[in-house]
Amino acid sequence: MSDLNTKPNIDGVDDFYAELLAAHEGLSKEQSDGLNARLVLILANHIGERATLSQALAAAAQTKE
Amino acid sequence: MQDRYTLADKVYPYERSADQDQDAPVRHPVVVMGGGPVGIATALDLGQQGVPVVVLDDHEGIGMGSRAICFSKRCLEVADRYGAGKPMVDKGVVWNLGKVFHKDDKVFEFNLLPEEGHEYPAFINLQQPYFERFMIDRARELQAQGAPIQIRGKNRIDNVEVKDDHVVLDVMTPDGPYKLEAEWLIGCDGASSPLRTMLDLDFTGKVFQDSFLIADIKMKSGMEFPTERWFWFEPTHGSGASTLLHKQPDDVWRVDFQIGWDVDRKEEMKEENIRRRLDAFLGDEVEYDMVWSSIYTFQCKRMDSFRHGRVLFAGDAAHQVSPFGARGANSGMQDVDNLGWKLGMVLNGKAPESLIDTYNTERVHGADENILNSTRSTDFITPKSEMSKLLRDSVLELSENFEFARPMVNSGRLSVPCTYDGSSLNSADALNGPARTRPGSACPDAPLGDEFLLPKLSGKFTLLTIDADAPDSIEESGIEVTRLALSVKDDKTLALKDRYLGDCPSGVYLIRPDQHVAARRPSFDENQFRAAIRRATGQE
């Protein structure tokens, strides 16, 4: 089992972030939500590791307060 | 002739020039329009080369207001080439630490971690009038030594007529109009460039739907902030959607509030309203004087081309960026760095006029890099859609607990020197050396005992040899190249080796007068370097 990597891991992170924003550009909020949902599922499938996915879900669920 | 702005320092009062009493217009090799930092730097570059230069400014000195405050290492190195860098660092505030806050909680901090072995720091903060003053002082010093620099205050260019090999200028003065001719006219007349308007040239790009209120304040009591860059996203004091706090010399602090697009500028600029925002931010117990304030909007724009025949544009006149990242004045100085030697060589008949076209290609490359980075910062600081804001806020929230999100936080990607990858002046990289010194790169500094490398590479073509043989000088097509012979043993810290050789045992670099690498090879090969010299001067 591989642990969830929470260290910086994307080369050219500004390029990625810009591409992510560009993917949402011009979409309605509903379309954007759909895009995000599909993206989550695609990335989850790519990761594959069940335990890692559980850790990712737990990390994303942490919020302030 | 009414001033459009208040002067901080009347350093070049109007004086009648002999040119005004001639029957026919006098022709000068170079006329610079605008006596701001970029215009004066141009005069220093050309004046040091012995190329006559006349600066015309419609005012008589340095404008009031801190304006640009953040000057980068490369900018200071360029100023050092002009003999004006050291007083800037002596007066400026050196900083390395930054903190990022979200809704009042610190989410993380960063250190610029300046690399050792450089004469100049990564950044200094310095009010723009000081920056300008030190360069004008240097211009006066060069003039006293006989450098052909003229700065004419209250000389306003009202009309230009562009000919094939010169430009005719109509100049207005308090004594009335006169005509001048320039072989080359350089527009350094700022973001709203009147020259651009006279020539009806486009200036296109993005305007961001937000505005920022700058308040520079002098602390009297009640606050001890460290010398760090603090940036708040969505601070709960409510004085702005974001707030920046940064120290300047003379106990002055830059406060920058993001106040939104639909604001009543006149109302917001009233002192009581600015104080209300400041008090909410700083707390009522802090006492301060207001030094300067301004409201500005973001634009990321550039001209299609910085060359139009014998008219060239540099600095904000050619390109404009949002301020986060300190890429405005710093890129203007790099424009001058790039243009000065090329213009000098063309005027002295050492290079073809087409060399000037590479000023356009190389600096357009630089401008595009700056516009890309500052546009991204602006998109992060002022998200333009609901989803963009949700993603931004999620990055900030995650960055508190997860290290991966911190590099995604973008409150400004700070200016780094531009590498002219793909420039026609570069020769193919023939050394398996460090990427940071590949052809096109600005040479990184390195210590040489009590001295530094960069001052030895200034203003002329240099053949830098590190543990390699080569002749002491070579002349190719009228270009003199002098050798600087070094060994890795000259630098016990091994910075020279790390930055210029990597794992290679030796290296030979051809370095341009602006300290950018033109070619590099493991050893001296005469034919290859002669070709590289021709290439670097636009002769091949």
Coordinates of C-alpha atoms in Angstrom, one line a residue:
Chain A
M1 CA 0.0 0.0 0.0
S2 CA 1.3 3.4 -0.9
D3 CA 0.6 6.4 1.4
L4 CA -1.2 9.4 0.0
N5 CA 1.5 11.8 -1.3
T6 CA 0.8 15.3 0.1
K7 CA 4.1 16.7 -0.9
P8 CA 4.4 18.8 -4.0
N9 CA 4.4 16.4 -6.9
I10 CA 3.4 18.3 -10.1
D11 CA 6.1 19.8 -12.3
G12 CA 5.1 23.2 -13.6
V13 CA 2.2 23.5 -11.1
D14 CA 1.3 27.0 -12.4
D15 CA 0.8 25.5 -15.9
F16 CA -1.5 22.8 -14.5
Y17 CA -3.5 25.3 -12.4
A18 CA -3.9 27.5 -15.5
E19 CA -5.1 24.5 -17.5
L20 CA -7.6 23.6 -14.8
L21 CA -9.0 27.1 -14.8
A22 CA -9.1 27.1 -18.6
A23 CA -11.1 23.8 -18.6
H24 CA -13.8 25.6 -16.5
E25 CA -13.8 28.8 -18.4
G26 CA -17.1 29.7 -20.0
L27 CA -19.0 26.9 -18.2
S28 CA -22.0 27.4 -16.0
K29 CA -21.7 26.5 -12.3
E30 CA -23.6 23.3 -13.0
Q31 CA -21.4 22.3 -15.9
S32 CA -18.3 23.1 -13.8
D33 CA -19.6 20.9 -11.0
G34 CA -20.1 18.1 -13.6
L35 CA -16.6 18.6 -14.9
N36 CA -15.1 18.4 -11.4
A37 CA -17.1 15.2 -10.6
R38 CA -15.9 13.5 -13.8
L39 CA -12.3 14.6 -13.1
V40 CA -12.5 13.1 -9.6
L41 CA -13.6 9.8 -11.0
I42 CA -11.0 9.8 -13.7
L43 CA -8.2 10.6 -11.3
A44 CA -9.4 8.1 -8.8
N45 CA -9.4 5.3 -11.4
H46 CA -5.9 6.3 -12.4
I47 CA -4.7 6.1 -8.8
G48 CA -6.4 2.7 -8.3
E49 CA -5.0 1.9 -4.8
R50 CA -8.0 1.5 -2.6
A51 CA -6.3 2.5 0.6
T52 CA -4.8 5.6 -1.0
L53 CA -8.2 6.7 -2.2
S54 CA -9.6 6.4 1.3
Q55 CA -6.8 8.5 2.6
A56 CA -7.5 11.1 -0.1
L57 CA -11.2 11.1 0.8
A58 CA -10.4 11.7 4.4
A59 CA -7.9 14.5 3.6
A60 CA -10.5 16.3 1.4
A61 CA -13.1 15.9 4.2
Q62 CA -11.0 17.8 6.7
T63 CA -12.1 21.4 6.9
K64 CA -11.7 24.2 9.3
E65 CA -13.9 24.4 12.3
Chain B
M1 CA 3.2 74.0 -20.2
Q2 CA 1.3 72.7 -17.2
D3 CA 2.7 69.8 -15.1
R4 CA 0.4 66.8 -15.1
Y5 CA 1.8 65.5 -11.8
T6 CA 3.6 66.8 -8.8
L7 CA 7.4 66.5 -8.7
A8 CA 9.4 64.9 -5.9
D9 CA 12.6 66.4 -7.1
K10 CA 13.2 69.0 -9.8
V11 CA 16.5 67.5 -11.0
Y12 CA 16.5 68.6 -14.6
P13 CA 15.0 72.1 -14.8
Y14 CA 14.4 73.6 -18.2
E15 CA 17.4 75.2 -19.8
R16 CA 17.5 76.6 -23.3
S17 CA 19.5 74.4 -25.6
A18 CA 21.6 75.6 -28.5
D19 CA 19.6 73.3 -30.8
Q20 CA 16.7 75.8 -30.3
D21 CA 18.6 78.6 -32.0
Q22 CA 19.6 76.7 -35.2
D23 CA 18.0 77.4 -38.5
A24 CA 17.8 73.8 -39.5
P25 CA 16.9 71.0 -37.1
V26 CA 19.9 69.4 -35.5
R27 CA 20.2 65.6 -35.9
H28 CA 21.1 63.4 -33.0
P29 CA 21.9 59.6 -33.1
V30 CA 19.5 58.8 -30.3
V31 CA 16.6 60.7 -28.7
V32 CA 14.8 59.2 -25.8
M33 CA 11.3 60.3 -25.0
G34 CA 10.7 60.2 -21.3
G35 CA 13.0 60.7 -18.3
G36 CA 11.7 58.0 -16.1
P37 CA 13.7 55.0 -14.9
V38 CA 13.8 53.3 -18.3
G39 CA 14.7 56.5 -20.2
I40 CA 17.5 57.5 -17.8
A41 CA 18.8 53.9 -17.9
T42 CA 18.9 54.1 -21.7
A43 CA 20.9 57.3 -21.4
L44 CA 23.4 55.7 -19.0
D45 CA 23.8 52.6 -21.2
L46 CA 24.5 54.7 -24.4
G47 CA 26.4 57.4 -22.6
Q48 CA 28.8 54.9 -21.1
Q49 CA 29.5 53.6 -24.6
G50 CA 30.2 57.1 -25.8
V51 CA 27.0 57.1 -28.0
P52 CA 25.4 60.6 -27.9
V53 CA 22.0 60.5 -26.4
V54 CA 19.4 63.3 -25.7
V55 CA 16.6 62.6 -23.2
L56 CA 13.5 64.8 -23.6
D57 CA 11.0 64.9 -20.8
D58 CA 7.8 67.0 -20.6
H59 CA 8.4 67.5 -16.8
E60 CA 11.5 68.8 -15.0
G61 CA 12.3 65.9 -12.7
I62 CA 11.2 62.9 -10.7
G63 CA 7.5 62.4 -10.1
M64 CA 6.1 62.2 -6.6
G65 CA 5.0 58.9 -5.1
S66 CA 6.6 55.6 -4.1
R67 CA 5.1 53.7 -7.1
A68 CA 7.4 50.8 -8.0
I69 CA 9.0 49.6 -4.8
C70 CA 10.3 46.1 -5.4
F71 CA 13.6 45.7 -7.4
S72 CA 15.0 42.3 -8.4
K73 CA 18.5 41.1 -8.4
R74 CA 18.8 41.2 -12.2
C75 CA 17.5 44.8 -12.3
L76 CA 20.1 45.7 -9.7
E77 CA 22.8 43.9 -11.7
V78 CA 21.8 46.0 -14.7
A79 CA 21.9 49.2 -12.6
D80 CA 25.4 48.1 -11.4
R81 CA 26.5 47.9 -15.1
Y82 CA 25.5 51.6 -15.2
G83 CA 27.3 52.4 -12.0
A84 CA 24.1 53.0 -10.0
G85 CA 23.5 49.7 -8.3
K86 CA 25.4 50.1 -5.0
P87 CA 23.6 53.2 -3.6
M88 CA 20.3 51.4 -4.3
V89 CA 21.2 48.5 -2.2
D90 CA 22.7 50.7 0.5
K91 CA 19.4 52.6 0.8
G92 CA 17.0 49.7 0.1
V93 CA 15.4 47.2 2.4
V94 CA 16.6 43.6 1.8
W95 CA 13.9 41.0 2.4
N96 CA 13.6 37.3 2.1
L97 CA 10.7 36.1 4.1
G98 CA 7.1 36.1 3.0
K99 CA 3.9 35.0 4.9
V100 CA 0.6 34.1 3.4
F101 CA -2.7 34.5 5.4
H102 CA -6.2 33.3 4.6
K103 CA -9.0 34.8 6.7
D104 CA -6.4 36.0 9.3
D105 CA -4.8 32.6 9.8
K106 CA -1.3 32.2 8.6
V107 CA -1.4 29.3 6.1
F108 CA 2.3 29.2 5.4
E109 CA 5.5 31.2 5.0
F110 CA 8.2 31.1 2.4
N111 CA 11.8 32.1 2.3
L112 CA 13.3 33.3 -1.0
L113 CA 16.3 31.4 0.2
P114 CA 18.8 33.6 -1.6
E115 CA 21.6 31.6 -3.1
E116 CA 25.0 32.5 -1.6
G117 CA 27.8 34.0 -3.8
H118 CA 26.0 36.8 -5.5
E119 CA 26.9 40.5 -5.1
Y120 CA 23.3 41.6 -5.2
P121 CA 20.4 40.4 -3.0
A122 CA 17.3 38.6 -4.5
F123 CA 15.2 41.7 -3.9
I124 CA 15.2 45.1 -2.3
N125 CA 12.3 47.4 -1.6
L126 CA 13.0 51.0 -2.5
Q127 CA 10.7 53.8 -3.4
Q128 CA 10.9 54.6 -7.1
P129 CA 12.0 58.2 -6.6
Y130 CA 15.2 57.0 -4.9
F131 CA 15.8 54.5 -7.8
E132 CA 15.4 57.3 -10.3
R133 CA 17.5 59.7 -8.2
F134 CA 20.5 57.4 -8.0
M135 CA 20.5 56.9 -11.8
I136 CA 20.2 60.6 -12.4
D137 CA 23.1 61.2 -10.0
R138 CA 25.1 58.7 -12.0
A139 CA 24.1 60.5 -15.3
R140 CA 25.5 63.7 -13.8
E141 CA 28.7 62.0 -12.8
L142 CA 29.1 60.6 -16.3
Q143 CA 28.4 64.0 -17.8
A144 CA 31.1 65.5 -15.6
Q145 CA 33.5 62.9 -17.1
G146 CA 32.5 63.9 -20.6
A147 CA 29.9 61.3 -21.5
P148 CA 27.6 62.6 -24.2
I149 CA 24.4 62.6 -22.2
Q150 CA 21.8 65.4 -22.3
I151 CA 18.7 65.5 -20.3
R152 CA 16.3 68.3 -21.3
G153 CA 13.4 69.1 -18.9
K154 CA 10.1 70.7 -20.1
N155 CA 10.8 69.4 -23.7
R156 CA 7.6 67.9 -24.8
I157 CA 7.4 66.0 -28.1
D158 CA 4.2 67.0 -29.8
N159 CA 4.5 65.4 -33.1
V160 CA 6.8 62.8 -34.9
E161 CA 7.3 62.2 -38.5
V162 CA 8.9 58.8 -39.2
K163 CA 11.3 58.7 -42.2
D164 CA 13.2 55.8 -43.6
D165 CA 16.5 56.6 -41.7
H166 CA 15.5 59.1 -39.1
V167 CA 12.6 60.7 -37.2
V168 CA 11.6 64.4 -37.2
L169 CA 10.4 65.7 -33.9
D170 CA 8.3 68.7 -33.0
V171 CA 9.3 69.7 -29.5
M172 CA 7.5 72.2 -27.3
T173 CA 9.3 74.2 -24.6
P174 CA 8.5 77.1 -22.4
D175 CA 10.4 79.2 -25.0
G176 CA 8.2 77.9 -27.8
P177 CA 8.6 75.1 -30.3
Y178 CA 11.7 73.8 -32.1
K179 CA 12.5 70.8 -34.4
L180 CA 14.9 68.0 -33.8
E181 CA 15.9 65.0 -35.8
A182 CA 16.9 61.6 -34.4
E183 CA 18.4 58.6 -36.2
W184 CA 16.6 56.5 -33.6
L185 CA 13.8 57.5 -31.3
I186 CA 13.2 55.4 -28.2
G187 CA 9.8 55.7 -26.5
C188 CA 10.2 55.3 -22.8
D189 CA 7.2 57.4 -22.1
G190 CA 5.2 55.1 -19.8
A191 CA 2.1 53.0 -19.8
S192 CA -0.1 55.6 -21.4
S193 CA 2.7 56.4 -24.0
P194 CA 1.8 59.6 -26.0
L195 CA 4.3 58.4 -28.6
R196 CA 2.2 55.2 -29.1
T197 CA -0.9 57.3 -29.6
M198 CA 0.9 59.7 -32.0
L199 CA 1.8 56.7 -34.2
D200 CA -1.6 55.1 -33.8
L201 CA -0.2 51.8 -32.6
D202 CA -2.2 49.1 -30.9
F203 CA -1.7 48.2 -27.2
T204 CA -3.8 45.1 -26.6
G205 CA -4.4 42.6 -23.8
K206 CA -6.5 42.1 -20.8
V207 CA -8.0 44.6 -18.3
F208 CA -8.9 43.0 -15.0
Q209 CA -12.1 43.9 -13.3
D210 CA -10.7 44.9 -10.0
S211 CA -9.0 47.9 -8.5
F212 CA -6.5 48.3 -5.8
L213 CA -5.9 51.1 -3.3
I214 CA -2.2 51.8 -2.4
A215 CA -1.6 53.6 0.9
D216 CA 2.0 54.2 1.8
I217 CA 2.2 55.1 5.4
K218 CA 5.0 56.2 7.8
M219 CA 4.7 54.6 11.2
K220 CA 4.7 56.8 14.2
S221 CA 4.0 54.3 16.9
G222 CA 2.1 51.2 17.9
M223 CA 3.3 48.7 15.3
E224 CA 6.3 46.5 15.0
F225 CA 6.1 44.5 11.8
P226 CA 9.1 42.6 10.6
T227 CA 10.8 43.1 7.3
E228 CA 8.7 40.6 5.5
R229 CA 6.1 40.4 2.7
W230 CA 2.7 39.7 4.2
F231 CA -0.2 38.8 2.0
W232 CA -3.8 38.3 3.2
F233 CA -6.5 36.6 1.1
E234 CA -10.0 37.5 2.4
P235 CA -8.9 39.2 5.6
T236 CA -11.7 39.6 8.1
H237 CA -10.9 43.3 8.8
G238 CA -12.9 43.8 5.6
S239 CA -10.8 46.6 4.2
G240 CA -10.1 44.7 1.1
A241 CA -10.6 41.3 -0.6
S242 CA -6.9 40.9 -0.2
T243 CA -4.2 43.0 1.5
L244 CA -0.5 43.3 1.1
L245 CA 1.9 44.8 3.6
H246 CA 5.6 45.4 2.7
K247 CA 8.3 47.5 4.2
Q248 CA 10.2 50.3 2.4
P249 CA 13.1 52.5 3.6
D250 CA 12.5 55.5 5.9
D251 CA 9.9 53.5 8.1
V252 CA 7.4 53.6 5.3
W253 CA 5.1 50.7 4.7
R254 CA 3.3 49.8 1.5
V255 CA -0.3 48.7 2.1
D256 CA -2.3 47.5 -0.8
F257 CA -6.0 46.8 -0.5
Q258 CA -8.0 45.0 -3.2
I259 CA -11.2 47.1 -3.2
G260 CA -13.2 45.8 -6.2
W261 CA -14.2 47.1 -9.6
D262 CA -17.3 49.3 -9.0
V263 CA -15.7 51.9 -6.7
D264 CA -16.1 55.6 -6.6
R265 CA -12.5 56.6 -7.0
K266 CA -12.9 60.1 -5.8
E267 CA -14.7 59.0 -2.7
E268 CA -12.2 56.2 -2.0
M269 CA -9.2 58.6 -2.4
K270 CA -10.5 60.9 0.4
E271 CA -8.1 60.7 3.3
E272 CA -10.8 59.9 5.9
N273 CA -11.9 56.9 3.8
I274 CA -8.4 55.6 3.3
R275 CA -7.8 56.0 7.1
R276 CA -10.9 54.1 7.8
R277 CA -9.6 51.1 5.8
L278 CA -6.1 51.4 7.4
D279 CA -7.6 51.6 11.0
A280 CA -9.7 48.5 10.4
F281 CA -6.6 46.7 9.2
L282 CA -4.0 48.0 11.7
G283 CA -6.1 48.6 14.8
D284 CA -7.0 52.0 16.3
E285 CA -3.9 52.2 18.5
V286 CA -1.5 52.4 15.5
E287 CA -0.4 56.0 14.6
Y288 CA 0.8 56.8 11.1
D289 CA 1.2 59.5 8.6
M290 CA 0.0 59.0 5.0
V291 CA 2.8 59.4 2.6
W292 CA 1.2 58.6 -0.8
S293 CA -1.9 56.9 -2.1
S294 CA -3.2 55.9 -5.4
I295 CA -5.9 53.7 -7.0
Y296 CA -4.9 51.5 -9.8
T297 CA -6.4 48.8 -12.0
F298 CA -4.7 45.8 -13.5
Q299 CA -3.8 45.5 -17.2
C300 CA -1.7 43.0 -19.0
K301 CA -1.0 44.4 -22.4
R302 CA 1.8 44.7 -24.9
M303 CA 2.5 46.2 -28.3
D304 CA 2.6 43.8 -31.2
S305 CA 6.1 44.9 -32.0
F306 CA 8.5 47.1 -30.0
R307 CA 10.2 48.3 -33.2
H308 CA 8.5 50.5 -35.8
G309 CA 11.2 51.4 -38.3
R310 CA 13.5 53.9 -36.5
V311 CA 11.1 54.1 -33.5
L312 CA 11.6 51.7 -30.6
F313 CA 9.6 51.2 -27.4
A314 CA 10.8 50.2 -24.0
G315 CA 9.4 49.7 -20.5
D316 CA 5.8 50.3 -19.7
A317 CA 5.3 52.0 -23.1
A318 CA 5.9 48.7 -24.7
H319 CA 4.3 46.3 -22.2
Q320 CA 2.3 46.5 -19.0
V321 CA 1.7 43.9 -16.4
S322 CA -0.2 43.7 -13.1
P323 CA 2.1 44.6 -10.2
F324 CA 2.1 41.3 -8.3
G325 CA 5.4 39.7 -9.1
A326 CA 7.4 42.9 -9.5
R327 CA 7.7 42.6 -13.2
G328 CA 7.1 46.1 -14.4
A329 CA 10.2 48.3 -13.7
N330 CA 12.3 45.2 -13.5
S331 CA 11.4 44.2 -17.0
G332 CA 11.9 47.7 -18.3
M333 CA 15.5 47.6 -17.0
Q334 CA 16.0 44.4 -18.9
D335 CA 14.7 46.0 -22.1
V336 CA 17.4 48.7 -21.8
D337 CA 20.0 46.1 -21.0
N338 CA 19.1 44.3 -24.2
L339 CA 18.8 47.3 -26.4
G340 CA 21.7 49.4 -25.4
W341 CA 24.6 47.4 -26.8
K342 CA 22.7 46.5 -30.0
L343 CA 22.0 50.2 -30.7
G344 CA 25.6 51.1 -29.9
M345 CA 27.0 48.5 -32.3
V346 CA 24.6 49.5 -35.1
L347 CA 25.3 53.2 -34.7
N348 CA 29.1 52.4 -34.7
G349 CA 28.7 50.4 -37.9
K350 CA 29.8 47.1 -36.2
A351 CA 26.5 45.3 -36.7
P352 CA 23.8 45.4 -39.3
E353 CA 20.6 47.2 -38.6
S354 CA 18.7 43.9 -38.4
L355 CA 20.4 43.3 -35.0
I356 CA 17.8 45.8 -33.6
D357 CA 15.0 43.3 -34.7
T358 CA 16.4 40.9 -32.1
Y359 CA 15.7 43.5 -29.4
N360 CA 12.0 43.1 -30.5
T361 CA 12.1 39.3 -30.6
E362 CA 14.0 38.8 -27.3
R363 CA 12.1 41.4 -25.3
V364 CA 8.7 40.3 -26.7
H365 CA 9.7 36.9 -25.4
G366 CA 10.4 38.5 -22.0
A367 CA 7.2 40.5 -22.0
D368 CA 5.1 37.4 -22.8
E369 CA 6.7 35.5 -19.9
N370 CA 5.9 38.4 -17.6
I371 CA 2.4 38.8 -18.9
L372 CA 1.7 35.0 -18.5
N373 CA 3.0 35.0 -14.9
S374 CA 1.3 38.1 -13.8
T375 CA -2.0 37.2 -15.4
R376 CA -1.9 33.9 -13.5
S377 CA -1.3 35.7 -10.2
T378 CA -4.1 38.1 -11.0
D379 CA -6.5 35.2 -11.8
F380 CA -5.6 33.7 -8.4
I381 CA -5.9 37.0 -6.4
T382 CA -9.0 38.1 -8.2
P383 CA -10.8 34.9 -9.3
K384 CA -13.2 35.8 -12.1
S385 CA -15.8 33.0 -11.8
E386 CA -17.5 31.2 -9.0
M387 CA -15.6 28.0 -9.7
S388 CA -12.3 29.8 -10.0
K389 CA -12.9 31.3 -6.6
L390 CA -13.9 27.9 -5.1
L391 CA -10.7 26.3 -6.5
R392 CA -8.6 29.2 -5.2
D393 CA -10.2 29.0 -1.7
S394 CA -9.7 25.2 -1.7
V395 CA -6.0 25.6 -2.5
L396 CA -5.7 28.1 0.4
E397 CA -7.6 25.9 2.8
L398 CA -5.5 22.8 1.8
S399 CA -2.2 24.7 2.0
E400 CA -2.5 25.1 5.8
N401 CA -2.3 21.3 6.3
F402 CA -0.9 19.9 3.1
E403 CA 2.4 21.0 1.7
F404 CA 1.4 20.1 -1.9
A405 CA -1.0 23.0 -2.1
R406 CA 1.5 25.7 -1.1
P407 CA 3.2 26.0 -4.5
M408 CA -0.3 26.5 -6.0
V409 CA -0.9 29.6 -3.9
N410 CA -0.1 32.4 -6.2
S411 CA 0.2 35.9 -4.6
G412 CA 2.8 36.9 -7.3
R413 CA 5.5 34.9 -9.0
L414 CA 8.5 37.1 -8.4
S415 CA 10.5 38.4 -11.3
V416 CA 13.4 36.2 -12.4
P417 CA 15.8 37.1 -15.3
C418 CA 14.5 36.1 -18.8
T419 CA 16.3 33.4 -20.7
Y420 CA 16.3 34.1 -24.4
D421 CA 15.7 30.5 -25.5
G422 CA 15.4 30.1 -29.2
S423 CA 17.0 33.5 -30.0
S424 CA 18.6 33.8 -33.4
L425 CA 21.7 35.3 -31.6
N426 CA 22.3 32.0 -29.7
S427 CA 24.6 29.3 -31.0
A428 CA 23.6 25.7 -30.3
D429 CA 24.6 24.5 -26.8
A430 CA 27.8 22.4 -27.1
L431 CA 28.6 22.0 -23.4
N432 CA 26.9 19.4 -21.3
G433 CA 26.8 22.0 -18.5
P434 CA 24.1 23.4 -16.1
A435 CA 20.8 24.4 -17.7
R436 CA 20.9 27.7 -15.9
T437 CA 23.8 28.9 -18.0
R438 CA 22.6 27.6 -21.4
P439 CA 22.8 30.0 -24.4
G440 CA 20.3 32.8 -23.9
S441 CA 20.6 32.8 -20.1
A442 CA 21.6 35.9 -18.0
C443 CA 24.9 34.9 -16.4
P444 CA 24.5 34.1 -12.7
D445 CA 27.0 35.9 -10.5
A446 CA 29.7 34.0 -8.7
P447 CA 32.3 35.0 -6.1
L448 CA 35.9 35.4 -7.1
G449 CA 37.7 35.9 -3.8
D450 CA 36.9 39.4 -2.6
E451 CA 35.4 40.2 -6.0
F452 CA 32.5 39.0 -8.1
L453 CA 32.2 37.7 -11.6
L454 CA 29.5 39.9 -13.2
P455 CA 31.4 43.3 -13.1
K456 CA 34.1 41.6 -15.2
L457 CA 31.5 40.8 -17.9
S458 CA 30.0 44.2 -18.4
G459 CA 29.5 46.2 -21.5
K460 CA 31.7 44.2 -24.0
F461 CA 31.9 40.8 -25.6
T462 CA 33.8 38.4 -23.3
L463 CA 35.3 35.0 -23.8
L464 CA 35.1 33.4 -20.4
T465 CA 37.4 30.4 -20.1
I466 CA 37.3 28.2 -17.1
D467 CA 40.3 25.8 -17.0
A468 CA 40.6 26.1 -20.8
D469 CA 43.1 27.7 -23.2
A470 CA 42.2 30.5 -25.6
P471 CA 43.9 33.5 -27.1
D472 CA 43.8 36.7 -25.0
S473 CA 41.6 38.4 -27.5
I474 CA 40.0 37.8 -30.9
E475 CA 38.6 40.2 -33.4
E476 CA 35.9 39.0 -35.7
S477 CA 34.1 41.3 -38.2
G478 CA 35.2 44.3 -36.2
I479 CA 34.0 42.9 -32.9
E480 CA 36.7 42.9 -30.2
V481 CA 36.3 40.0 -27.8
T482 CA 38.5 39.9 -24.7
R483 CA 39.2 36.8 -22.7
L484 CA 38.5 36.4 -19.0
A485 CA 40.6 33.4 -17.9
L486 CA 39.4 31.7 -14.7
S487 CA 39.9 28.5 -13.0
V488 CA 37.5 26.6 -10.6
K489 CA 40.3 27.2 -8.1
D490 CA 39.5 31.0 -8.2
D491 CA 36.4 30.3 -6.2
K492 CA 36.7 28.1 -3.1
T493 CA 33.0 28.0 -2.6
L494 CA 32.7 26.1 -6.0
A495 CA 29.8 28.3 -7.1
L496 CA 31.7 29.1 -10.3
K497 CA 32.0 25.4 -11.0
D498 CA 28.4 24.6 -10.0
R499 CA 27.0 27.4 -12.1
Y500 CA 29.2 27.2 -15.2
L501 CA 30.6 23.7 -15.5
G502 CA 28.5 21.2 -13.6
D503 CA 30.3 17.9 -14.1
C504 CA 32.4 19.2 -17.1
P505 CA 36.1 19.7 -16.5
S506 CA 36.3 22.9 -18.5
G507 CA 34.2 25.4 -20.4
V508 CA 34.4 28.3 -22.7
Y509 CA 31.6 30.9 -22.9
L510 CA 31.0 33.7 -25.3
I511 CA 29.1 36.3 -23.3
R512 CA 27.3 39.3 -24.7
P513 CA 27.7 42.9 -23.4
D514 CA 24.4 42.5 -21.5
Q515 CA 25.9 39.5 -19.6
H516 CA 23.7 36.9 -21.5
V517 CA 25.4 33.7 -22.8
A518 CA 25.7 33.6 -26.6
A519 CA 27.5 30.3 -26.9
R520 CA 29.4 27.7 -24.8
R521 CA 31.6 24.8 -25.6
P522 CA 34.0 22.5 -23.6
S523 CA 37.1 24.1 -25.2
F524 CA 38.1 26.9 -27.5
D525 CA 37.5 26.1 -31.1
E526 CA 38.4 29.1 -33.2
N527 CA 36.1 28.6 -36.2
Q528 CA 33.1 27.8 -33.9
F529 CA 33.7 30.9 -31.8
R530 CA 34.2 33.2 -34.7
A531 CA 30.9 31.9 -36.1
A532 CA 29.3 32.4 -32.7
I533 CA 30.5 36.1 -32.6
R534 CA 29.0 36.8 -36.0
R535 CA 25.8 35.1 -35.0
A536 CA 25.6 37.0 -31.7
T537 CA 25.9 40.3 -33.6
G538 CA 23.3 39.5 -36.3
Q539 CA 25.9 38.9 -39.0
E540 CA 25.0 35.3 -39.7

